Amino acid sequence: MTQAASRKDDVLFSVSNLSVQKGELCLLEDVSFMIRRGSFVGLIGPNGAGKSTLLRCLYRYLSPSHGEICYAGVSLSALSLKHFSQSVAVVLQEVANDFNLVVEDVVLMGRTPHKPLFSALSSHDKQLAHDALVAVGLIDKVHQTYMQLSGGEKQRVMIAKAMVQQPELLIMDEPTSHLDVKYQIQIMELAKAMQVTVLASFHDLNLAGAICDELLVLKKGKLVASGKPLEVITETTLSEVFAVCAHVEAVACQFANAAHKIPHIRYFYGYR
Amino acid sequence: MGIVKMARSKWTQTAFIILLLCLIFISFLSSLSLGAVTLSVSDVFSALTSNDYQSLTNKIIIELRLPRAILAFCAGAGLALAGVMLQTVTRNPLADPYLFGISSGASFGVVVLFSITGIQSGLFLAGSAFAGSMLSVTLLLGIALSARSSQVDILLLAGVALSFLFSALTSLLLYWTDPEAISAILFWNLGSFSRADWQWLWLPVTVVFSACVILMVMRRPLNALLLGDESATTVGVNASKLRIVMLLLSSLITAVLVASCGGVGFVGLMIPHIVRFFLSQTRSSGLLATFLSGGLFMLWVDVLARSLIENQELPVGVITASTGSVFFLLLLLLRTKART
C-alpha cells in the first residue's frame, strides 16, 4: 500500500487514452504515458505528428476529446487554471509584440499566477526576476525593449519568465528551433539547471538523445515508442517514423560519467 | 534619447503621475476660466466656493463650464482606457474604441429615431445612440462567443464588417429622410461637449471611474494577453473569457460616452501609444498615466473647441484628430531618431 502510494507520488503527469479530434481529423489517438518526477522527457516525431497538440493538451490550451490527464494524481478538470499554472510553466515560441515591453516586464509576467488581483509587485518578485536574468545571462539587458533582442535572447527571456514562475514542471514546445547551435545547447542546459521535471519537444534528434532521460515518439497522432534514448533512437525507428536512413552508434558522453551512453546519429544522403 | 527614454525607476514613475495630476488641476482651472467670456482665476475660485447661484459669472462656471469640463475629462480618460483594453485584448496597436462599429451603431440609432419620430435632441436621442451602440456590441459579442479559436482575427474582421454595415444602413436612411437629419448625425460623428449637464453627468463619471478601478485590479491578467493567448493560458489566465469581459467593459464605456458627447475619435487610439513611449503598461503607473493623460488632453481640446473661433464651437473630433495626429507623428519621429 505504502509502496503503491509512493509510486503514485512519483508520477507527475499521467496521460491515459488521450485523443483529440478536430472535425473528421484525428490529431491524437489513444495516447497514454507517464512522466516521473525529476525526469527530463523529450517528445520527438516528424512534422504534423501531433507534438504541439499533445503539449497543448498538457498545458491546457486545448481540451482533449477523449481520455484523462492527471497532474500529481488529480484530474486536470478538477484543478483550477490558476492553481495549475503555479506549478507548471511553459516556454513557447516567441510572439511578436508591438507594445514596447521591456525584458523585465516580460519576465515579471511569470509571476502572474502567484499574485492575488490586488497586490503590487513585491521586492521578492523583483529579486526573482533579477536572479533569473542573471541565470540566463541577460541582466545587462533588463531594461531593453523585448522586441529588439535577437532570437536566442528572446528565448532566454522566456526561460527566465518560466523560472520566476517557480514551477515543478517545465514544458517547452520546440524551444530551440531557429536558434544557433550554441543557443540550442545553452537553452537546454538552462532548463536542466532549473532542476525541475522537464517535458520538451525537439527537432534535433541528436540533441534530444543527448539531453533527455526518456523519449516519447509520436507518429501520425499515435505514440509509437517510448523509453530511454538508446532504446528509442534506433535505425529502425529512424526509418519507420522519420523516413530517413541513418547509422546510430552508442557513444559515451564525455562531460557526464563515462558509463552514460547516448545515441549518436549519422544521417546518410543520396540513397534515393 | 532624452525625452523618449522610458521611465524605469519607481521614483520617476511617481513623478510622472504627480506631474500629470498638477497639470490636470491647472487645466481644470483654465478650462473654467477660458471661453467666450474670459473669467479670472479668482472668479473661478469664488464661484466654486460660494453658495450664490444667481450671479451670471457663477452660473457660467457652475452650470455651463464645470459639467463640460468634467464630461470632457471623463470622455478623454474613458476613451484612453477603452483604447488600452482593446489594443491589449486584440494585440493590435491599431485597435481603437470605434473599431468595432460602436460609433456607427450609435449613429444608426440616432438616425432611426430621427426618421421615425423627428426628435432631434434630448434624452431620447442619447438613449437611442446608446441602444444603437449596444446593438452592434451585442452582435460582436455573439460572434466572439461562437469563435473560440482565432478569436482575435475574427473579432477584428467582424468589427470592421459591422462598422461598414451600420454606416451603410445609416446612409440609406439618411438618403430617404430629411436633410436636417444630417446635422444631427454630424454631431454624433464629430462629438461635442455642449450637451453636458449635471442631471446626467453621474452616468459617464461612474462608468469611467469604475472602469479605471477594474482595469487596475485586472491589469496583470490583462497584460498577460500581450504575449498571446497560449502564453496567457500558461500563467493561469482564461484568455477568451477575459477578452469577452474586457470587450464588454470597453464597449460600455464607449457607448455611454458616445451617447453623452458623440463619437470623439483618435483619443482612444493615440493616448495609449503616447503613454507607452514613456511608461510600461504592465505597471499600474502606466495605466493610471493613460487614464490621466486622456482626460488632460480632452480638457484642452474642449477649451480649444470653445475658444478658437469666436461665437462658434468647433467639433471636438476635428481638434482631437488634427492636434493628436501631429503630436503623435512628432513623437514617432523622435523615437525612430533616438533608436538609430
Coordinates of C-alpha atoms in Angstrom, one line a residue:
Chain A
M1 CA 0.0 0.0 0.0
T2 CA 2.7 2.5 1.0
Q3 CA 4.7 1.4 -1.9
A4 CA 1.8 2.0 -4.3
A5 CA 1.2 5.4 -2.7
S6 CA 4.9 6.4 -3.1
R7 CA 4.9 5.3 -6.6
K8 CA 1.8 7.3 -7.3
D9 CA 3.5 10.3 -5.7
D10 CA 6.4 9.7 -8.0
V11 CA 4.3 10.3 -11.1
L12 CA 3.8 14.0 -12.0
F13 CA 1.8 13.6 -15.2
S14 CA -0.2 10.6 -16.2
V15 CA -2.0 10.6 -19.5
S16 CA -4.4 7.9 -20.3
N17 CA -6.1 7.1 -23.6
L18 CA -5.8 10.7 -24.8
S19 CA -7.5 11.5 -28.1
V20 CA -8.0 14.8 -29.9
Q21 CA -10.3 15.1 -32.8
K22 CA -10.9 18.1 -35.0
G23 CA -13.8 17.5 -37.2
E24 CA -13.0 14.4 -39.2
L25 CA -9.3 14.8 -38.5
C26 CA -7.8 12.7 -35.7
L27 CA -4.9 14.8 -34.3
L28 CA -4.1 12.4 -31.4
E29 CA -5.2 8.9 -31.0
D30 CA -5.3 6.9 -27.8
V31 CA -2.0 8.2 -26.3
S32 CA -1.0 7.0 -22.8
F33 CA 2.2 7.7 -20.9
M34 CA 3.5 8.8 -17.6
I35 CA 6.1 11.4 -16.6
R36 CA 8.1 10.7 -13.5
R37 CA 9.1 13.5 -11.1
G38 CA 12.6 14.8 -11.8
S39 CA 12.9 13.3 -15.2
F40 CA 13.8 15.1 -18.4
V41 CA 11.5 13.8 -21.1
G42 CA 11.8 14.6 -24.8
L43 CA 9.0 14.4 -27.3
I44 CA 10.0 13.7 -30.9
G45 CA 8.3 13.0 -34.1
P46 CA 8.1 14.3 -37.7
N47 CA 6.2 17.4 -38.6
G48 CA 2.5 17.1 -38.1
A49 CA 2.8 14.1 -35.8
G50 CA 0.9 15.9 -33.0
K51 CA 3.7 17.0 -30.7
S52 CA 2.3 20.5 -30.3
T53 CA -1.3 19.2 -29.9
L54 CA -0.2 16.9 -27.2
L55 CA 1.7 19.6 -25.3
R56 CA -1.2 22.0 -25.7
C57 CA -3.5 19.4 -24.0
L58 CA -1.0 19.1 -21.2
Y59 CA -0.7 22.8 -20.6
R60 CA -4.5 23.1 -21.0
Y61 CA -4.7 25.3 -24.1
L62 CA -6.7 22.5 -25.8
S63 CA -9.1 20.2 -24.1
P64 CA -9.0 16.6 -25.3
S65 CA -11.9 14.8 -27.0
H66 CA -11.3 11.6 -25.0
G67 CA -9.1 10.4 -22.2
E68 CA -7.9 11.7 -19.0
I69 CA -4.9 13.7 -17.9
C70 CA -3.9 13.8 -14.2
Y71 CA -1.4 16.1 -12.7
A72 CA 0.1 14.8 -9.4
G73 CA -2.8 12.3 -9.2
V74 CA -5.5 15.0 -9.7
S75 CA -7.5 15.2 -12.9
L76 CA -6.9 18.4 -14.8
S77 CA -10.7 19.1 -14.8
A78 CA -10.6 19.3 -11.0
L79 CA -7.7 21.7 -11.0
S80 CA -8.2 25.4 -11.4
L81 CA -6.1 27.0 -14.2
K82 CA -4.5 29.4 -11.8
H83 CA -3.6 26.7 -9.4
F84 CA -2.2 24.5 -12.1
S85 CA -0.1 27.4 -13.5
Q86 CA 1.5 27.8 -10.1
S87 CA 3.3 24.5 -10.6
V88 CA 3.6 24.2 -14.4
A89 CA 5.5 26.7 -16.5
V90 CA 5.6 26.7 -20.3
V91 CA 8.2 28.1 -22.7
L92 CA 6.6 28.8 -26.1
Q93 CA 7.9 30.2 -29.4
E94 CA 8.1 33.9 -29.2
V95 CA 5.1 36.1 -30.3
A96 CA 5.6 39.4 -32.0
N97 CA 4.6 42.3 -29.8
D98 CA 4.4 46.0 -30.5
F99 CA 3.6 47.2 -27.0
N100 CA 7.1 48.5 -26.1
L101 CA 7.5 45.9 -23.3
V102 CA 11.0 45.7 -21.8
V103 CA 12.7 42.5 -20.8
E104 CA 11.9 43.0 -17.1
D105 CA 8.1 43.4 -17.9
V106 CA 8.1 40.1 -19.8
V107 CA 9.9 38.2 -17.1
L108 CA 7.7 39.5 -14.4
M109 CA 4.6 38.2 -16.3
G110 CA 5.7 34.8 -15.0
R111 CA 4.7 36.0 -11.5
T112 CA 1.0 36.3 -12.6
P113 CA -0.2 33.0 -11.2
H114 CA 1.3 33.8 -7.8
K115 CA -0.1 37.3 -7.4
P116 CA -3.6 38.0 -6.0
L117 CA -5.5 40.6 -8.0
F118 CA -5.0 43.5 -5.7
S119 CA -1.3 43.1 -4.9
A120 CA 1.6 45.1 -6.2
L121 CA 4.9 43.7 -7.2
S122 CA 7.0 42.9 -4.1
S123 CA 10.7 43.2 -3.7
H124 CA 10.7 39.4 -3.7
D125 CA 9.2 39.3 -7.2
K126 CA 11.8 41.8 -8.4
Q127 CA 14.6 39.7 -6.8
L128 CA 13.3 36.6 -8.5
A129 CA 13.3 38.4 -11.9
H130 CA 16.8 39.7 -11.2
D131 CA 18.1 36.2 -10.3
A132 CA 16.5 34.6 -13.3
L133 CA 18.0 37.2 -15.6
V134 CA 21.4 36.7 -14.1
A135 CA 21.0 32.9 -14.6
V136 CA 20.2 33.3 -18.3
G137 CA 22.9 35.9 -18.7
L138 CA 20.7 38.9 -19.7
I139 CA 20.9 41.0 -16.6
D140 CA 22.6 43.8 -18.6
K141 CA 19.6 43.9 -20.9
V142 CA 16.9 44.1 -18.2
H143 CA 15.6 47.5 -19.4
Q144 CA 15.9 46.8 -23.2
T145 CA 12.9 46.5 -25.4
Y146 CA 12.0 42.9 -25.7
M147 CA 11.4 43.1 -29.5
Q148 CA 14.9 44.4 -30.1
L149 CA 16.5 41.3 -28.8
S150 CA 17.9 38.5 -31.0
G151 CA 16.0 35.2 -31.3
G152 CA 18.3 33.4 -28.8
E153 CA 18.0 36.3 -26.3
K154 CA 14.2 36.3 -26.6
Q155 CA 14.1 32.6 -25.9
R156 CA 16.3 33.0 -22.9
V157 CA 13.9 35.7 -21.6
M158 CA 11.1 33.2 -22.0
I159 CA 13.2 30.8 -19.9
A160 CA 13.7 33.5 -17.3
K161 CA 9.9 34.1 -17.3
A162 CA 9.4 30.4 -16.6
M163 CA 12.0 30.5 -13.8
V164 CA 10.2 33.2 -11.9
Q165 CA 7.0 31.1 -12.1
Q166 CA 8.8 28.7 -9.8
P167 CA 7.3 25.6 -11.4
E168 CA 7.8 21.9 -10.6
L169 CA 7.3 21.0 -14.2
L170 CA 8.6 22.9 -17.2
I171 CA 7.0 22.3 -20.6
M172 CA 8.8 23.5 -23.8
D173 CA 7.5 23.4 -27.3
E174 CA 10.4 23.3 -29.7
P175 CA 12.3 25.9 -27.7
T176 CA 15.4 25.6 -29.8
S177 CA 14.2 25.7 -33.4
H178 CA 15.6 28.7 -35.4
L179 CA 18.4 29.1 -32.9
D180 CA 22.2 28.8 -33.4
V181 CA 23.8 25.6 -32.2
K182 CA 25.3 27.4 -29.2
Y183 CA 22.0 28.6 -28.0
Q184 CA 20.3 25.2 -28.6
I185 CA 22.7 23.7 -26.1
Q186 CA 22.5 26.7 -23.8
I187 CA 18.7 26.7 -23.6
M188 CA 18.7 23.0 -22.8
E189 CA 21.3 23.4 -20.1
L190 CA 19.4 26.3 -18.6
A191 CA 16.3 24.1 -18.4
K192 CA 18.4 21.3 -16.9
A193 CA 19.9 23.7 -14.3
M194 CA 16.4 24.5 -13.0
Q195 CA 16.3 21.0 -11.5
V196 CA 12.7 20.5 -12.2
T197 CA 10.8 18.0 -14.3
V198 CA 11.0 18.9 -18.0
L199 CA 8.9 17.9 -20.9
A200 CA 10.2 19.3 -24.2
S201 CA 9.6 18.7 -27.9
F202 CA 12.6 18.5 -30.1
H203 CA 13.5 18.8 -33.8
D204 CA 17.1 17.8 -33.4
L205 CA 17.2 14.1 -32.6
N206 CA 20.9 14.1 -31.5
L207 CA 20.2 16.9 -29.0
A208 CA 17.1 15.1 -27.7
G209 CA 19.1 11.9 -27.3
A210 CA 21.9 13.6 -25.5
I211 CA 19.9 15.6 -23.1
C212 CA 16.8 13.5 -22.2
D213 CA 16.4 10.7 -19.8
E214 CA 13.4 9.4 -21.7
L215 CA 11.9 9.9 -25.1
L216 CA 8.4 9.7 -26.4
V217 CA 8.0 9.2 -30.1
L218 CA 4.8 10.3 -31.9
K219 CA 3.8 9.4 -35.4
K220 CA 0.5 10.5 -37.0
G221 CA -1.1 11.1 -33.6
K222 CA 0.0 7.8 -32.1
L223 CA 2.6 7.1 -29.5
V224 CA 4.8 4.5 -31.3
A225 CA 7.7 4.2 -28.9
S226 CA 8.9 5.4 -25.5
G227 CA 11.9 4.6 -23.3
K228 CA 15.5 5.5 -22.8
P229 CA 17.2 7.3 -25.7
L230 CA 19.3 4.4 -26.6
E231 CA 16.3 2.1 -26.8
V232 CA 14.2 4.5 -28.8
I233 CA 16.6 6.1 -31.2
T234 CA 17.4 3.1 -33.4
E235 CA 17.9 2.7 -37.1
T236 CA 14.5 1.1 -37.3
T237 CA 12.7 3.9 -35.6
L238 CA 14.5 6.5 -37.8
S239 CA 13.5 4.7 -41.0
E240 CA 9.9 3.9 -39.9
V241 CA 9.0 7.1 -38.1
F242 CA 11.2 9.7 -39.7
A243 CA 11.7 8.0 -43.1
V244 CA 15.5 8.6 -43.1
C245 CA 18.4 6.2 -43.5
A246 CA 20.9 6.6 -40.7
H247 CA 23.6 4.9 -38.7
V248 CA 23.2 5.0 -34.9
E249 CA 26.1 4.5 -32.6
A250 CA 26.1 4.5 -28.8
V251 CA 28.8 6.9 -27.6
A252 CA 30.0 7.8 -24.1
C253 CA 29.0 11.3 -23.1
Q254 CA 32.4 12.9 -22.4
F255 CA 31.2 15.5 -20.0
A256 CA 29.0 13.3 -17.9
N257 CA 30.2 9.9 -16.4
A258 CA 31.7 7.6 -19.0
A259 CA 29.2 4.8 -18.3
H260 CA 26.4 7.0 -19.5
K261 CA 26.0 6.4 -23.2
I262 CA 24.0 8.4 -25.6
P263 CA 22.8 7.6 -29.2
H264 CA 24.7 9.4 -31.9
I265 CA 23.0 9.6 -35.3
R266 CA 24.8 9.9 -38.6
Y267 CA 22.4 10.5 -41.5
F268 CA 23.1 9.1 -45.0
Y269 CA 22.5 11.1 -48.0
G270 CA 21.9 10.5 -51.7
Y271 CA 20.5 7.0 -51.3
R272 CA 17.2 7.5 -53.1
Chain B
M1 CA 17.4 59.8 -26.4
G2 CA 16.4 62.4 -23.8
I3 CA 12.6 62.9 -24.0
V4 CA 11.7 59.5 -25.2
K5 CA 13.5 57.4 -22.7
M6 CA 11.2 55.1 -20.8
A7 CA 10.8 55.9 -17.1
R8 CA 12.1 52.9 -15.2
S9 CA 12.6 53.7 -11.5
K10 CA 9.7 53.9 -9.1
W11 CA 10.6 57.4 -8.4
T12 CA 10.3 58.7 -12.0
Q13 CA 7.0 56.8 -12.4
T14 CA 5.6 58.5 -9.3
A15 CA 7.0 61.9 -10.5
F16 CA 5.2 61.3 -13.8
I17 CA 1.9 60.8 -12.1
I18 CA 2.3 63.8 -9.8
L19 CA 3.2 65.9 -12.8
L20 CA 0.1 64.8 -14.6
L21 CA -2.1 65.5 -11.5
C22 CA -0.7 69.0 -11.2
L23 CA -1.3 69.6 -14.9
I24 CA -4.8 68.4 -14.6
F25 CA -5.5 70.7 -11.7
I26 CA -4.2 73.7 -13.6
S27 CA -6.1 72.6 -16.7
F28 CA -9.4 72.4 -14.9
L29 CA -9.0 75.9 -13.6
S30 CA -8.0 77.2 -17.1
S31 CA -10.9 75.3 -18.6
L32 CA -13.3 77.0 -16.2
S33 CA -11.9 80.5 -16.8
L34 CA -11.3 80.4 -20.6
G35 CA -14.1 80.6 -23.2
A36 CA -16.4 83.0 -24.9
V37 CA -16.3 85.1 -21.7
T38 CA -12.9 85.0 -20.1
L39 CA -13.0 85.0 -16.3
S40 CA -10.2 85.4 -13.8
V41 CA -9.0 82.5 -11.7
S42 CA -10.2 84.3 -8.6
D43 CA -13.7 84.3 -10.1
V44 CA -13.4 80.6 -10.6
F45 CA -12.4 80.0 -7.0
S46 CA -15.1 82.2 -5.6
A47 CA -17.7 80.6 -7.8
L48 CA -16.6 77.1 -6.7
T49 CA -16.7 78.0 -3.0
S50 CA -19.7 80.4 -2.8
N51 CA -23.4 79.4 -2.4
D52 CA -24.6 82.2 -4.6
Y53 CA -26.1 80.6 -7.7
Q54 CA -27.7 83.8 -9.1
S55 CA -24.8 85.8 -10.4
L56 CA -24.0 85.4 -14.1
T57 CA -20.3 84.5 -13.5
N58 CA -21.2 81.8 -11.1
K59 CA -23.9 80.5 -13.4
I60 CA -21.4 80.3 -16.3
I61 CA -18.9 78.5 -14.2
I62 CA -21.1 76.1 -12.2
E63 CA -23.8 75.3 -14.7
L64 CA -22.0 75.5 -18.0
R65 CA -18.3 75.1 -17.8
L66 CA -17.9 72.7 -14.8
P67 CA -20.1 69.9 -16.1
R68 CA -18.5 70.4 -19.6
A69 CA -15.0 70.1 -18.1
I70 CA -15.9 67.0 -16.1
L71 CA -17.5 65.4 -19.1
A72 CA -14.5 66.2 -21.3
F73 CA -12.1 64.7 -18.7
C74 CA -14.2 61.6 -18.4
A75 CA -14.5 61.2 -22.2
G76 CA -10.8 61.5 -22.7
A77 CA -9.9 59.3 -19.8
G78 CA -12.5 56.7 -20.6
L79 CA -11.7 56.5 -24.3
A80 CA -8.0 56.2 -23.5
L81 CA -8.8 53.3 -21.1
A82 CA -11.0 51.6 -23.7
G83 CA -8.2 52.0 -26.2
V84 CA -5.7 50.3 -23.9
M85 CA -8.1 47.5 -23.2
L86 CA -8.9 46.8 -26.9
Q87 CA -5.4 47.1 -28.1
T88 CA -4.3 44.6 -25.4
V89 CA -7.0 42.1 -25.9
T90 CA -6.7 42.2 -29.7
R91 CA -2.9 42.6 -29.5
N92 CA -3.3 45.1 -32.3
P93 CA -1.8 48.5 -31.8
L94 CA -4.3 50.0 -34.3
A95 CA -7.4 48.9 -32.3
D96 CA -9.5 51.8 -31.1
P97 CA -12.9 52.1 -29.3
Y98 CA -14.6 52.8 -32.6
L99 CA -13.1 49.9 -34.5
F100 CA -15.9 47.6 -33.6
G101 CA -18.7 49.7 -35.1
I102 CA -19.7 51.2 -31.7
S103 CA -20.0 54.7 -33.1
S104 CA -21.6 53.7 -36.4
G105 CA -24.1 51.8 -34.3
A106 CA -24.8 54.9 -32.3
S107 CA -25.3 57.0 -35.5
F108 CA -27.6 54.3 -36.7
G109 CA -29.7 54.5 -33.5
V110 CA -29.9 58.3 -33.9
V111 CA -31.0 58.2 -37.5
V112 CA -33.6 55.5 -36.8
L113 CA -35.1 57.6 -34.0
F114 CA -35.0 60.8 -36.1
S115 CA -36.5 59.2 -39.2
I116 CA -39.3 57.7 -37.2
T117 CA -40.2 60.4 -34.7
G118 CA -38.4 63.5 -35.9
I119 CA -36.8 64.0 -32.4
Q120 CA -33.5 65.8 -32.8
S121 CA -32.2 66.4 -29.3
G122 CA -32.7 65.4 -25.7
L123 CA -32.6 62.3 -23.7
F124 CA -34.3 60.1 -26.3
L125 CA -31.6 60.8 -28.8
A126 CA -28.9 59.9 -26.2
G127 CA -30.9 56.8 -25.4
S128 CA -31.2 55.7 -29.0
A129 CA -27.5 56.3 -29.6
F130 CA -26.8 54.1 -26.6
A131 CA -29.2 51.4 -27.9
G132 CA -27.6 51.6 -31.3
S133 CA -24.1 51.1 -30.0
M134 CA -25.2 48.3 -27.7
L135 CA -26.8 46.6 -30.7
S136 CA -23.5 46.5 -32.5
V137 CA -21.7 45.3 -29.4
T138 CA -24.2 42.5 -28.8
L139 CA -23.7 41.3 -32.4
L140 CA -20.0 41.4 -32.0
L141 CA -20.0 39.6 -28.7
G142 CA -22.3 36.9 -30.2
I143 CA -19.7 36.4 -32.9
A144 CA -16.8 36.4 -30.5
L145 CA -18.5 33.8 -28.2
S146 CA -19.2 31.5 -31.1
A147 CA -15.5 31.6 -32.1
R148 CA -13.3 30.1 -29.5
S149 CA -10.2 29.7 -31.6
S150 CA -8.5 32.5 -33.5
Q151 CA -10.9 34.8 -31.7
V152 CA -8.7 37.9 -32.3
D153 CA -8.7 37.8 -36.1
I154 CA -12.5 37.1 -36.2
L155 CA -13.2 40.0 -33.8
L156 CA -11.2 42.5 -35.8
L157 CA -12.7 41.4 -39.1
A158 CA -16.2 41.2 -37.7
G159 CA -15.8 44.6 -36.1
V160 CA -14.8 46.2 -39.4
A161 CA -17.7 44.5 -41.2
L162 CA -20.2 45.6 -38.6
S163 CA -18.9 49.1 -38.7
F164 CA -19.4 49.2 -42.5
L165 CA -22.8 47.6 -42.2
F166 CA -24.1 50.2 -39.8
S167 CA -22.6 53.1 -41.8
A168 CA -24.4 51.7 -44.9
L169 CA -27.7 51.4 -43.1
T170 CA -27.3 55.0 -41.8
S171 CA -26.5 56.4 -45.2
L172 CA -29.5 54.5 -46.6
L173 CA -31.9 56.1 -44.0
L174 CA -30.3 59.5 -44.5
Y175 CA -30.9 59.2 -48.2
W176 CA -34.6 58.8 -47.5
T177 CA -35.1 61.3 -44.6
D178 CA -34.9 65.0 -44.1
P179 CA -31.6 66.7 -44.9
E180 CA -31.9 68.2 -41.4
A181 CA -31.0 64.8 -40.0
I182 CA -27.6 65.1 -41.5
S183 CA -26.6 67.8 -39.0
A184 CA -27.8 65.6 -36.1
I185 CA -25.6 62.8 -37.5
L186 CA -22.7 65.1 -37.9
F187 CA -22.9 65.8 -34.2
W188 CA -22.6 62.2 -33.4
N189 CA -19.7 61.6 -35.7
L190 CA -17.6 64.5 -34.6
G191 CA -18.5 64.9 -31.0
S192 CA -19.3 67.9 -28.7
F193 CA -19.5 68.5 -25.0
S194 CA -22.2 71.2 -25.3
R195 CA -24.9 68.9 -24.0
A196 CA -23.2 68.3 -20.7
D197 CA -25.5 68.9 -17.7
W198 CA -25.5 68.0 -14.1
Q199 CA -28.5 65.7 -14.4
W200 CA -26.8 63.0 -16.4
L201 CA -23.2 63.5 -15.6
W202 CA -23.2 60.8 -12.9
L203 CA -23.5 58.1 -15.6
P204 CA -20.3 58.7 -17.6
V205 CA -18.4 59.6 -14.3
T206 CA -19.4 56.4 -12.6
V207 CA -18.8 54.2 -15.6
V208 CA -15.4 55.7 -16.4
F209 CA -14.0 55.8 -12.9
S210 CA -15.2 52.3 -12.0
A211 CA -13.7 51.0 -15.3
C212 CA -10.4 52.5 -14.2
V213 CA -10.5 50.7 -10.9
I214 CA -11.5 47.4 -12.5
L215 CA -8.7 47.8 -15.0
M216 CA -6.1 48.5 -12.3
V217 CA -7.2 45.3 -10.5
M218 CA -7.2 43.2 -13.7
R219 CA -4.0 44.6 -15.1
R220 CA -1.9 41.5 -14.6
P221 CA -4.2 39.0 -16.3
L222 CA -4.9 41.6 -19.0
N223 CA -1.3 42.2 -19.7
A224 CA -0.6 38.5 -19.8
L225 CA -2.6 38.5 -23.1
L226 CA 0.1 40.6 -24.7
L227 CA 2.3 37.6 -25.3
G228 CA -0.5 35.6 -26.9
D229 CA -3.5 33.5 -25.8
E230 CA -1.4 30.4 -25.3
S231 CA 1.2 32.2 -23.2
A232 CA -1.7 33.7 -21.1
T233 CA -3.2 30.3 -20.5
T234 CA 0.2 29.1 -19.2
V235 CA 0.2 31.7 -16.5
G236 CA -3.3 30.8 -15.4
V237 CA -5.4 33.3 -17.4
N238 CA -8.5 32.2 -19.3
A239 CA -7.8 34.3 -22.4
S240 CA -11.1 34.1 -24.3
K241 CA -13.2 34.7 -21.2
L242 CA -11.1 37.7 -20.1
R243 CA -11.3 39.1 -23.7
I244 CA -15.1 39.0 -23.6
V245 CA -15.2 40.7 -20.2
M246 CA -12.8 43.5 -21.4
L247 CA -14.7 43.9 -24.7
L248 CA -17.9 44.3 -22.7
L249 CA -16.4 46.8 -20.4
S250 CA -14.8 48.9 -23.1
S251 CA -18.0 48.8 -25.1
L252 CA -19.9 50.0 -22.1
I253 CA -17.6 53.0 -21.6
T254 CA -17.7 53.9 -25.3
A255 CA -21.4 53.5 -25.6
V256 CA -22.0 55.8 -22.6
L257 CA -19.6 58.3 -23.9
V258 CA -21.0 58.2 -27.4
A259 CA -24.4 58.8 -26.0
S260 CA -23.3 61.8 -24.0
C261 CA -20.8 63.5 -26.2
G262 CA -20.8 61.8 -29.6
G263 CA -18.0 59.8 -31.3
V264 CA -14.8 61.6 -30.4
G265 CA -12.2 59.8 -32.5
F266 CA -8.5 59.3 -32.2
V267 CA -8.1 59.7 -28.5
G268 CA -8.5 56.0 -27.7
L269 CA -6.0 55.1 -30.4
M270 CA -3.4 57.7 -29.7
I271 CA -3.2 58.3 -25.9
P272 CA -2.2 54.8 -25.0
H273 CA 0.6 54.9 -27.6
I274 CA 1.9 58.2 -26.4
V275 CA 2.0 57.0 -22.8
R276 CA 3.6 53.7 -23.9
F277 CA 6.6 55.7 -25.1
F278 CA 7.3 56.7 -21.5
L279 CA 5.7 54.1 -19.2
S280 CA 5.1 50.4 -19.4
Q281 CA 1.5 49.4 -19.5
T282 CA 2.3 46.4 -17.3
R283 CA 2.7 48.7 -14.3
S284 CA -0.1 50.3 -12.5
S285 CA 1.6 53.7 -13.1
G286 CA 1.3 53.2 -16.9
L287 CA -2.4 52.6 -16.8
L288 CA -3.0 55.4 -14.4
A289 CA -1.0 57.7 -16.6
T290 CA -3.1 56.6 -19.7
F291 CA -6.2 57.5 -17.8
L292 CA -5.0 60.9 -16.6
S293 CA -3.4 61.9 -20.0
G294 CA -6.6 61.1 -21.8
G295 CA -8.5 63.4 -19.5
L296 CA -5.9 66.1 -19.6
F297 CA -5.7 66.1 -23.4
M298 CA -9.5 66.3 -23.7
L299 CA -9.8 69.2 -21.2
W300 CA -7.6 71.3 -23.6
V301 CA -9.4 70.0 -26.7
D302 CA -12.6 71.3 -25.1
V303 CA -11.0 74.7 -24.3
L304 CA -9.8 75.0 -27.9
A305 CA -13.2 73.9 -29.3
R306 CA -14.9 76.7 -27.3
S307 CA -12.4 79.5 -27.9
L308 CA -10.6 79.1 -31.3
I309 CA -13.4 80.7 -33.3
E310 CA -15.4 83.5 -31.6
N311 CA -19.1 82.8 -31.0
Q312 CA -18.9 79.4 -32.6
E313 CA -18.0 76.0 -31.4
L314 CA -15.7 73.7 -33.3
P315 CA -16.5 69.9 -33.4
V316 CA -14.3 68.2 -30.8
G317 CA -13.4 65.3 -33.2
V318 CA -11.8 67.7 -35.6
I319 CA -9.4 69.0 -33.0
T320 CA -8.5 65.7 -31.4
A321 CA -7.7 64.2 -34.8
S322 CA -5.7 67.2 -36.1
T323 CA -3.6 68.1 -33.0
G324 CA -3.3 64.5 -31.9
S325 CA -2.0 63.2 -35.2
V326 CA 0.6 65.9 -35.5
F327 CA 1.8 65.3 -31.9
F328 CA 1.8 61.6 -32.5
L329 CA 3.8 61.8 -35.7
L330 CA 6.4 64.0 -33.9
L331 CA 6.9 61.5 -31.1
L332 CA 7.2 58.7 -33.6
L333 CA 9.8 60.6 -35.5
L334 CA 11.7 61.4 -32.3
R335 CA 11.7 57.8 -31.2
T336 CA 13.0 56.5 -34.5
K337 CA 15.7 59.1 -34.4
A338 CA 16.6 58.0 -30.9
R339 CA 16.9 54.4 -32.0
T340 CA 19.2 55.0 -34.9

